[in-house]
Amino acid sequence: MGPDAGWPVTVAEALGVQDRLRPSVDLVGPGPAEPATVAGLDVAYAEGGDRLAAAVTVLDARTLRVVDSAVVIGRPAFDYVPGLFAFRELPALLDALGRLTNRPDLLVCDGHGLAHPRRFGLACHLGVLTGLPAIGVGKTPLVGTWDPPGEGRGAWSPLVDAAEVVGRVLRTQDGVKPVFVSVGHRMGLENACARVLALAPRYRLPETTRTADRLCRSALAGRI
DNA sequence: GCGACAG
DNA sequence: ATCTTGTCGC
């Protein structure tokens, strides 16, 4: 039984998986400009951190109404290590995705894509494993430096790491803390930011993230 | 060597 | 992520 026989157990194995999958990331995009459906994915943890709920909500991209969803209860599949975060939540998220009625046109992940030390964050990993266009929307930075974007909704500044533009720091509402948008798979950065703004007409976070967050929290609370 | 470090 | 009190604002 080698490291490829199952899910990675050690940091070295996880790093090896990232190295092996990274070349499969499609950075060309540009991805759907008018997706019919967009999926949001999020995970909530029980107090001890030994149990989790992974949720995916599928929204009509035009009305932002939830048209499909799935949630599963599971266990973290890896210890939390910055840069290896995806190994913790991926199995449960893939499980939830597999329970959808239809494949969505775009995945919006709660975490980073290319804005990652090895350019392979959760959004890249999820995109490669599913083959679907994916973007990452992080609430806090993992790598990179940036200048504060303008105060208005839609203002942004480049997120730069090792002299490379790895994403954008995007203000989704006037005067709120910006979010960190990066490409995951089969999407361009410009389009990714346009999609995030379209998904956040009223609040800081995209509706995809908000609906998925509510679903996994209520599942943990036993309300489903 | 010392901090920083998605969720 | 989760644990936490009050606070400002619609």
Tab-separated table of C-alpha atoms in Angstrom, chain A residues 47-165:
chain	number	residue	atom	x	y	z
A	47	GLU	CA	-17.325	22.063	19.074
A	48	GLY	CA	-14.661	19.411	19.445
A	49	GLY	CA	-13.810	19.640	15.774
A	50	ASP	CA	-14.303	15.904	15.440
A	51	ARG	CA	-17.492	16.152	13.413
A	52	LEU	CA	-18.390	18.345	10.442
A	53	ALA	CA	-21.203	19.118	8.040
A	54	ALA	CA	-20.420	19.844	4.394
A	55	ALA	CA	-23.035	21.660	2.359
A	56	VAL	CA	-23.482	22.614	-1.256
A	57	THR	CA	-26.261	24.904	-2.427
A	58	VAL	CA	-27.036	25.457	-6.096
A	59	LEU	CA	-28.407	28.866	-7.023
A	60	ASP	CA	-30.129	30.095	-10.140
A	61	ALA	CA	-27.484	32.589	-11.252
A	62	ARG	CA	-30.101	35.088	-12.402
A	63	THR	CA	-32.506	35.100	-9.435
A	64	LEU	CA	-30.004	33.899	-6.781
A	65	ARG	CA	-32.657	31.498	-5.518
A	66	VAL	CA	-31.604	28.075	-4.238
A	67	VAL	CA	-32.739	25.425	-6.733
A	68	ASP	CA	-30.930	22.399	-5.302
A	69	SER	CA	-28.807	21.469	-2.297
A	70	ALA	CA	-27.136	18.639	-0.433
A	71	VAL	CA	-25.518	18.275	2.981
A	72	VAL	CA	-23.570	15.442	4.575
A	73	ILE	CA	-22.243	14.795	8.069
A	74	GLY	CA	-18.693	13.516	8.280
A	75	ARG	CA	-15.287	13.783	9.895
A	76	PRO	CA	-12.314	15.976	9.028
A	77	ALA	CA	-10.054	13.952	6.729
A	78	PHE	CA	-6.791	15.666	7.721
A	79	ASP	CA	-5.373	17.878	10.453
A	80	TYR	CA	-5.597	21.584	9.788
A	81	VAL	CA	-2.342	22.690	8.205
A	82	PRO	CA	-2.217	26.053	6.391
A	83	GLY	CA	-1.661	25.253	2.734
A	84	LEU	CA	-3.117	21.757	3.128
A	85	PHE	CA	-6.523	22.887	4.223
A	86	ALA	CA	-8.294	21.199	1.298
A	87	PHE	CA	-7.398	17.696	2.525
A	88	ARG	CA	-9.528	18.330	5.566
A	89	GLU	CA	-12.801	19.098	3.821
A	90	LEU	CA	-12.586	17.664	0.303
A	91	PRO	CA	-14.004	14.167	0.912
A	92	ALA	CA	-17.133	15.518	2.580
A	93	LEU	CA	-17.557	18.241	-0.052
A	94	LEU	CA	-17.208	15.727	-2.896
A	95	ASP	CA	-19.730	13.508	-1.158
A	96	ALA	CA	-22.218	16.390	-1.001
A	97	LEU	CA	-21.555	17.356	-4.634
A	98	GLY	CA	-22.290	13.803	-5.705
A	99	ARG	CA	-25.747	14.024	-4.178
A	100	LEU	CA	-26.879	16.912	-6.350
A	101	THR	CA	-29.499	16.317	-8.996
A	102	ASN	CA	-27.549	18.212	-11.691
A	103	ARG	CA	-23.985	19.385	-12.125
A	104	PRO	CA	-23.703	23.149	-11.533
A	105	ASP	CA	-21.958	25.426	-14.066
A	106	LEU	CA	-19.573	26.960	-11.530
A	107	LEU	CA	-18.252	26.228	-8.028
A	108	VAL	CA	-17.692	29.059	-5.551
A	109	CYS	CA	-15.399	27.809	-2.790
A	110	ASP	CA	-14.936	29.097	0.734
A	111	GLY	CA	-11.143	29.499	0.594
A	112	HIS	CA	-8.440	30.281	-1.952
A	113	GLY	CA	-7.559	28.942	-5.379
A	114	LEU	CA	-4.292	30.127	-6.931
A	115	ALA	CA	-3.696	32.476	-4.001
A	116	HIS	CA	-1.866	29.645	-2.279
A	117	PRO	CA	1.826	29.025	-1.489
A	118	ARG	CA	2.025	26.308	-4.158
A	119	ARG	CA	-0.777	27.725	-6.355
A	120	PHE	CA	-3.105	24.865	-5.514
A	121	GLY	CA	-5.684	25.892	-2.942
A	122	LEU	CA	-9.050	24.288	-2.259
A	123	ALA	CA	-10.727	25.871	-5.301
A	124	CYS	CA	-8.063	24.460	-7.667
A	125	HIS	CA	-8.237	21.041	-6.046
A	126	LEU	CA	-12.032	20.898	-6.192
A	127	GLY	CA	-12.030	22.152	-9.780
A	128	VAL	CA	-9.527	19.559	-10.957
A	129	LEU	CA	-11.270	16.657	-9.199
A	130	THR	CA	-14.715	17.584	-10.535
A	131	GLY	CA	-13.681	19.042	-13.879
A	132	LEU	CA	-15.964	22.016	-13.178
A	133	PRO	CA	-15.090	25.721	-13.395
A	134	ALA	CA	-14.211	26.884	-9.873
A	135	ILE	CA	-13.220	30.055	-8.071
A	136	GLY	CA	-12.012	30.752	-4.543
A	137	VAL	CA	-13.412	33.477	-2.306
A	138	GLY	CA	-11.449	33.868	0.919
A	139	LYS	CA	-12.412	36.074	3.856
A	140	THR	CA	-8.807	36.473	5.047
A	141	PRO	CA	-5.467	36.310	3.215
A	142	LEU	CA	-3.191	33.273	3.035
A	143	VAL	CA	-0.416	34.621	0.829
A	144	GLY	CA	0.398	37.844	-0.972
A	145	THR	CA	0.516	41.587	-0.507
A	146	TRP	CA	-1.873	44.253	-1.752
A	147	ASP	CA	-2.793	47.885	-1.525
A	148	PRO	CA	-6.159	48.698	-0.002
A	149	PRO	CA	-8.774	48.928	-2.758
A	150	GLY	CA	-11.070	51.975	-3.071
A	151	GLU	CA	-13.970	52.196	-0.645
A	152	GLY	CA	-16.744	51.607	-3.167
A	153	ARG	CA	-18.363	48.340	-4.235
A	154	GLY	CA	-16.450	46.861	-7.163
A	155	ALA	CA	-13.118	48.493	-6.265
A	156	TRP	CA	-10.186	46.081	-6.281
A	157	SER	CA	-6.422	45.789	-6.181
A	158	PRO	CA	-4.124	43.002	-7.334
A	159	LEU	CA	-3.046	40.351	-4.836
A	160	VAL	CA	0.643	39.714	-5.502
A	161	ASP	CA	2.841	36.857	-4.263
A	162	ALA	CA	6.418	36.309	-5.414
A	163	ALA	CA	5.983	38.989	-8.096
A	164	GLU	CA	2.986	37.081	-9.442
A	165	VAL	CA	-0.637	38.261	-9.539
